[in-house]
């Protein structure tokens, strides 16, 4: 099978520039395809079912967990579950594409453990906690308390960095993109 059913897993503390990097890569390498997770939380704003997430009711989510339909799932926030359906992997693999995950550290490490050599896990590191704080403040979407919470969470997430296959420090975006492109191209080729 084309690309031997591979997956790329990206994880980063919020504000590390992960979305920018993933969106750039998806445009750059057309055989990459974003994995849409399922969630039991309600859609926010303009979110559409099957675009940002597959939105399931809590009951339906639990039923599918019991059926063994998930590759992995987690209660990321209390009361809100998120996970990847096995059907999503095959939807993408059946096209000969490579699955791209944007997922929290725990989910990332779980998927790596399950898929082993088929998976490349990449941690995107903010240059420093101070810089991360500066970016979150600059983004001006969060209250000071929310920023404090995100910083605390970021510190915890950074502690998992050594368990990833590769780490990219997003100090200078152009440099980070070049490094990522090389790592990903090598992984696709081999
Ligand atoms: P939200 O979209 O509600 O702002 O938050 C998403 C959170 O859930 C992020 O931390 C994201 O990494 C995590 N998440 C999204 N999809 C999945 C998934 O399929 N599995 C796991 N374990 N976490 C997910």
mmCIF file of C-alpha atoms and ligand atoms in Angstrom:
data_model
loop_
_atom_site.group_PDB
_atom_site.id
_atom_site.type_symbol
_atom_site.label_atom_id
_atom_site.label_comp_id
_atom_site.label_asym_id
_atom_site.label_seq_id
_atom_site.Cartn_x
_atom_site.Cartn_y
_atom_site.Cartn_z
ATOM 1 C CA UNK A 1 0.000 0.000 0.000
ATOM 2 C CA UNK A 2 1.157 3.492 -0.845
ATOM 3 C CA UNK A 3 2.978 5.145 2.083
ATOM 4 C CA UNK A 4 2.440 1.983 4.201
ATOM 5 C CA UNK A 5 -0.328 3.585 6.259
ATOM 6 C CA UNK A 6 1.761 6.231 7.966
ATOM 7 C CA UNK A 7 0.791 8.950 10.398
ATOM 8 C CA UNK A 8 2.362 12.230 11.548
ATOM 9 C CA UNK A 9 1.564 13.391 15.043
ATOM 10 C CA UNK A 10 2.024 17.035 16.079
ATOM 11 C CA UNK A 11 1.828 18.243 19.629
ATOM 12 C CA UNK A 12 2.708 21.553 21.233
ATOM 13 C CA UNK A 13 1.742 23.850 24.062
ATOM 14 C CA UNK A 14 -0.763 26.448 22.870
ATOM 15 C CA UNK A 15 0.964 29.479 21.401
ATOM 16 C CA UNK A 16 3.905 27.473 20.019
ATOM 17 C CA UNK A 17 2.736 28.104 16.455
ATOM 18 C CA UNK A 18 1.563 24.571 15.776
ATOM 19 C CA UNK A 19 -1.460 25.457 13.616
ATOM 20 C CA UNK A 20 0.605 27.708 11.352
ATOM 21 C CA UNK A 21 3.145 24.928 10.846
ATOM 22 C CA UNK A 22 0.561 22.204 10.230
ATOM 23 C CA UNK A 23 -1.440 24.345 7.784
ATOM 24 C CA UNK A 24 1.715 25.188 5.848
ATOM 25 C CA UNK A 25 2.725 21.514 5.655
ATOM 26 C CA UNK A 26 -0.727 20.390 4.506
ATOM 27 C CA UNK A 27 -0.496 22.867 1.610
ATOM 28 C CA UNK A 28 3.106 21.972 0.811
ATOM 29 C CA UNK A 29 2.686 18.171 0.748
ATOM 30 C CA UNK A 30 -0.605 17.186 -0.925
ATOM 31 C CA UNK A 31 -0.472 13.558 0.248
ATOM 32 C CA UNK A 32 -0.877 14.706 3.861
ATOM 33 C CA UNK A 33 -4.416 14.762 5.179
ATOM 34 C CA UNK A 34 -5.687 16.121 8.465
ATOM 35 C CA UNK A 35 -7.370 13.686 10.842
ATOM 36 C CA UNK A 36 -10.722 14.944 12.062
ATOM 37 C CA UNK A 37 -11.284 13.932 15.680
ATOM 38 C CA UNK A 38 -14.597 13.111 17.257
ATOM 39 C CA UNK A 39 -15.704 15.066 20.318
ATOM 40 C CA UNK A 40 -18.574 15.072 22.762
ATOM 41 C CA UNK A 41 -18.390 18.861 23.204
ATOM 42 C CA UNK A 42 -20.841 21.090 21.339
ATOM 43 C CA UNK A 43 -19.829 22.998 18.197
ATOM 44 C CA UNK A 44 -18.505 26.522 18.848
ATOM 45 C CA UNK A 45 -19.229 29.463 16.547
ATOM 46 C CA UNK A 46 -19.106 28.423 12.919
ATOM 47 C CA UNK A 47 -17.788 24.910 13.539
ATOM 48 C CA UNK A 48 -19.406 22.284 11.319
ATOM 49 C CA UNK A 49 -19.825 18.564 11.831
ATOM 50 C CA UNK A 50 -17.255 16.671 9.757
ATOM 51 C CA UNK A 51 -15.066 19.762 9.288
ATOM 52 C CA UNK A 52 -13.439 20.750 12.608
ATOM 53 C CA UNK A 53 -14.715 17.660 14.422
ATOM 54 C CA UNK A 54 -17.255 14.889 14.194
ATOM 55 C CA UNK A 55 -19.626 16.122 16.884
ATOM 56 C CA UNK A 56 -21.178 13.240 18.811
ATOM 57 C CA UNK A 57 -23.561 13.345 21.747
ATOM 58 C CA UNK A 58 -22.089 12.115 25.041
ATOM 59 C CA UNK A 59 -24.203 9.003 24.746
ATOM 60 C CA UNK A 60 -23.126 8.270 21.196
ATOM 61 C CA UNK A 61 -19.477 8.889 22.104
ATOM 62 C CA UNK A 62 -19.708 6.376 24.975
ATOM 63 C CA UNK A 63 -21.447 3.834 22.759
ATOM 64 C CA UNK A 64 -18.678 4.055 20.186
ATOM 65 C CA UNK A 65 -16.056 3.693 22.920
ATOM 66 C CA UNK A 66 -17.804 0.506 24.065
ATOM 67 C CA UNK A 67 -17.922 -0.732 20.456
ATOM 68 C CA UNK A 68 -14.133 -0.347 20.226
ATOM 69 C CA UNK A 69 -14.493 2.175 17.392
ATOM 70 C CA UNK A 70 -11.722 4.486 18.683
ATOM 71 C CA UNK A 71 -7.991 4.257 18.031
ATOM 72 C CA UNK A 72 -7.640 6.398 21.174
ATOM 73 C CA UNK A 73 -9.812 8.746 23.170
ATOM 74 C CA UNK A 74 -9.479 10.912 26.251
ATOM 75 C CA UNK A 75 -11.474 13.169 28.509
ATOM 76 C CA UNK A 76 -9.328 16.221 27.716
ATOM 77 C CA UNK A 77 -11.442 18.681 29.694
ATOM 78 C CA UNK A 78 -13.800 17.518 32.404
ATOM 79 C CA UNK A 79 -16.975 16.371 30.711
ATOM 80 C CA UNK A 80 -15.563 16.750 27.169
ATOM 81 C CA UNK A 81 -14.175 13.693 25.410
ATOM 82 C CA UNK A 82 -12.052 13.741 22.281
ATOM 83 C CA UNK A 83 -10.765 10.859 20.222
ATOM 84 C CA UNK A 84 -9.807 9.432 16.870
ATOM 85 C CA UNK A 85 -12.124 6.944 15.218
ATOM 86 C CA UNK A 86 -10.470 4.002 13.461
ATOM 87 C CA UNK A 87 -12.749 4.764 10.505
ATOM 88 C CA UNK A 88 -11.013 8.151 10.150
ATOM 89 C CA UNK A 89 -7.609 6.477 9.745
ATOM 90 C CA UNK A 90 -8.914 4.175 7.029
ATOM 91 C CA UNK A 91 -10.787 7.006 5.283
ATOM 92 C CA UNK A 92 -7.398 8.685 4.804
ATOM 93 C CA UNK A 93 -5.192 5.613 4.323
ATOM 94 C CA UNK A 94 -7.562 4.219 1.685
ATOM 95 C CA UNK A 95 -6.698 7.234 -0.479
ATOM 96 C CA UNK A 96 -3.000 6.450 -0.089
ATOM 97 C CA UNK A 97 -2.621 9.557 2.078
ATOM 98 C CA UNK A 98 -0.692 10.120 5.307
ATOM 99 C CA UNK A 99 -2.720 10.980 8.391
ATOM 100 C CA UNK A 100 -1.831 14.193 10.243
ATOM 101 C CA UNK A 101 -2.771 14.526 13.902
ATOM 102 C CA UNK A 102 -2.947 17.746 15.887
ATOM 103 C CA UNK A 103 -3.414 16.386 19.354
ATOM 104 C CA UNK A 104 -2.499 16.925 23.020
ATOM 105 C CA UNK A 105 0.667 15.272 24.380
ATOM 106 C CA UNK A 106 -1.119 12.378 26.036
ATOM 107 C CA UNK A 107 -3.065 11.522 22.880
ATOM 108 C CA UNK A 108 0.102 11.893 20.820
ATOM 109 C CA UNK A 109 2.081 9.483 22.958
ATOM 110 C CA UNK A 110 -0.812 7.008 23.022
ATOM 111 C CA UNK A 111 -1.050 6.968 19.233
ATOM 112 C CA UNK A 112 2.725 6.592 18.913
ATOM 113 C CA UNK A 113 2.607 3.634 21.291
ATOM 114 C CA UNK A 114 -0.170 1.957 19.282
ATOM 115 C CA UNK A 115 1.225 2.613 15.789
ATOM 116 C CA UNK A 116 4.981 2.405 16.502
ATOM 117 C CA UNK A 117 7.107 2.698 13.357
ATOM 118 C CA UNK A 118 4.120 3.779 11.265
ATOM 119 C CA UNK A 119 4.045 7.000 13.293
ATOM 120 C CA UNK A 120 6.368 9.980 13.595
ATOM 121 C CA UNK A 121 5.658 12.143 16.630
ATOM 122 C CA UNK A 122 6.847 15.751 16.468
ATOM 123 C CA UNK A 123 6.899 18.167 19.383
ATOM 124 C CA UNK A 124 6.788 21.859 18.554
ATOM 125 C CA UNK A 125 8.550 23.819 21.231
ATOM 126 C CA UNK A 126 8.052 27.521 21.923
ATOM 127 C CA UNK A 127 11.450 29.280 22.197
ATOM 128 C CA UNK A 128 10.878 29.902 25.932
ATOM 129 C CA UNK A 129 8.130 30.217 28.508
ATOM 130 C CA UNK A 130 8.659 34.017 28.475
ATOM 131 C CA UNK A 131 8.168 34.124 24.701
ATOM 132 C CA UNK A 132 5.097 31.899 24.971
ATOM 133 C CA UNK A 133 3.648 34.275 27.552
ATOM 134 C CA UNK A 134 4.398 37.228 25.265
ATOM 135 C CA UNK A 135 2.637 35.505 22.331
ATOM 136 C CA UNK A 136 -0.435 34.611 24.392
ATOM 137 C CA UNK A 137 -0.696 38.171 25.708
ATOM 138 C CA UNK A 138 -0.191 39.514 22.159
ATOM 139 C CA UNK A 139 -2.952 37.289 20.833
ATOM 140 C CA UNK A 140 -5.278 39.066 23.270
ATOM 141 C CA UNK A 141 -7.895 36.313 23.163
ATOM 142 C CA UNK A 142 -7.486 35.201 26.778
ATOM 143 C CA UNK A 143 -7.943 36.758 30.207
ATOM 144 C CA UNK A 144 -4.834 36.983 32.461
ATOM 145 C CA UNK A 145 -6.144 34.017 34.492
ATOM 146 C CA UNK A 146 -6.649 31.955 31.344
ATOM 147 C CA UNK A 147 -3.118 32.840 30.236
ATOM 148 C CA UNK A 148 -1.726 31.728 33.614
ATOM 149 C CA UNK A 149 -3.575 28.425 33.234
ATOM 150 C CA UNK A 150 -2.240 27.927 29.719
ATOM 151 C CA UNK A 151 1.314 28.662 30.890
ATOM 152 C CA UNK A 152 1.003 26.110 33.702
ATOM 153 C CA UNK A 153 -0.356 23.565 31.222
ATOM 154 C CA UNK A 154 2.443 24.433 28.763
ATOM 155 C CA UNK A 155 5.077 23.701 31.414
ATOM 156 C CA UNK A 156 3.503 20.325 32.069
ATOM 157 C CA UNK A 157 3.280 19.534 28.354
ATOM 158 C CA UNK A 158 6.919 20.518 27.786
ATOM 159 C CA UNK A 159 7.920 17.906 30.355
ATOM 160 C CA UNK A 160 6.768 15.223 27.858
ATOM 161 C CA UNK A 161 8.992 16.533 25.061
ATOM 162 C CA UNK A 162 11.764 13.906 25.529
ATOM 163 C CA UNK A 163 9.311 11.131 24.610
ATOM 164 C CA UNK A 164 8.723 12.472 21.090
ATOM 165 C CA UNK A 165 10.572 11.225 17.994
ATOM 166 C CA UNK A 166 11.536 14.763 16.976
ATOM 167 C CA UNK A 167 11.438 18.278 18.407
ATOM 168 C CA UNK A 168 11.292 21.509 16.460
ATOM 169 C CA UNK A 169 11.949 24.772 18.265
ATOM 170 C CA UNK A 170 9.746 27.435 16.728
ATOM 171 C CA UNK A 171 12.039 30.379 17.320
ATOM 172 C CA UNK A 172 12.214 31.540 13.730
ATOM 173 C CA UNK A 173 9.244 30.305 11.669
ATOM 174 C CA UNK A 174 11.074 30.006 8.336
ATOM 175 C CA UNK A 175 13.795 27.891 9.951
ATOM 176 C CA UNK A 176 11.243 25.742 11.759
ATOM 177 C CA UNK A 177 9.356 25.103 8.494
ATOM 178 C CA UNK A 178 12.552 24.093 6.706
ATOM 179 C CA UNK A 179 13.466 21.647 9.480
ATOM 180 C CA UNK A 180 10.003 20.153 9.575
ATOM 181 C CA UNK A 181 9.856 19.734 5.828
ATOM 182 C CA UNK A 182 13.095 17.758 5.925
ATOM 183 C CA UNK A 183 12.011 15.519 8.806
ATOM 184 C CA UNK A 184 8.639 14.836 7.206
ATOM 185 C CA UNK A 185 10.065 14.194 3.716
ATOM 186 C CA UNK A 186 12.571 11.691 5.167
ATOM 187 C CA UNK A 187 9.792 9.929 7.046
ATOM 188 C CA UNK A 188 7.587 9.724 3.938
ATOM 189 C CA UNK A 189 10.415 8.364 1.784
ATOM 190 C CA UNK A 190 11.610 5.647 4.149
HETATM 191 P P1 LIG B 1 -10.883 22.405 21.684
HETATM 192 O O1 LIG B 1 -10.977 22.089 20.218
HETATM 193 O O2 LIG B 1 -12.140 22.034 22.408
HETATM 194 O O3 LIG B 1 -10.417 23.785 21.946
HETATM 195 O O4 LIG B 1 -9.752 21.563 22.386
HETATM 196 C C1 LIG B 1 -9.196 20.519 21.844
HETATM 197 C C2 LIG B 1 -8.284 19.825 22.812
HETATM 198 O O5 LIG B 1 -8.497 18.437 22.683
HETATM 199 C C3 LIG B 1 -6.850 20.081 22.433
HETATM 200 O O6 LIG B 1 -6.020 19.983 23.576
HETATM 201 C C4 LIG B 1 -6.581 18.935 21.475
HETATM 202 O O7 LIG B 1 -5.212 18.631 21.373
HETATM 203 C C5 LIG B 1 -7.376 17.811 22.111
HETATM 204 N N1 LIG B 1 -7.837 16.852 21.096
HETATM 205 C C6 LIG B 1 -8.410 17.122 19.899
HETATM 206 N N2 LIG B 1 -8.666 15.988 19.236
HETATM 207 C C7 LIG B 1 -8.225 14.967 20.031
HETATM 208 C C8 LIG B 1 -8.207 13.543 19.872
HETATM 209 O O8 LIG B 1 -8.621 12.965 18.863
HETATM 210 N N3 LIG B 1 -7.698 12.837 20.922
HETATM 211 C C9 LIG B 1 -7.209 13.432 22.040
HETATM 212 N N4 LIG B 1 -6.702 12.649 22.983
HETATM 213 N N5 LIG B 1 -7.196 14.765 22.197
HETATM 214 C C10 LIG B 1 -7.705 15.526 21.218
#
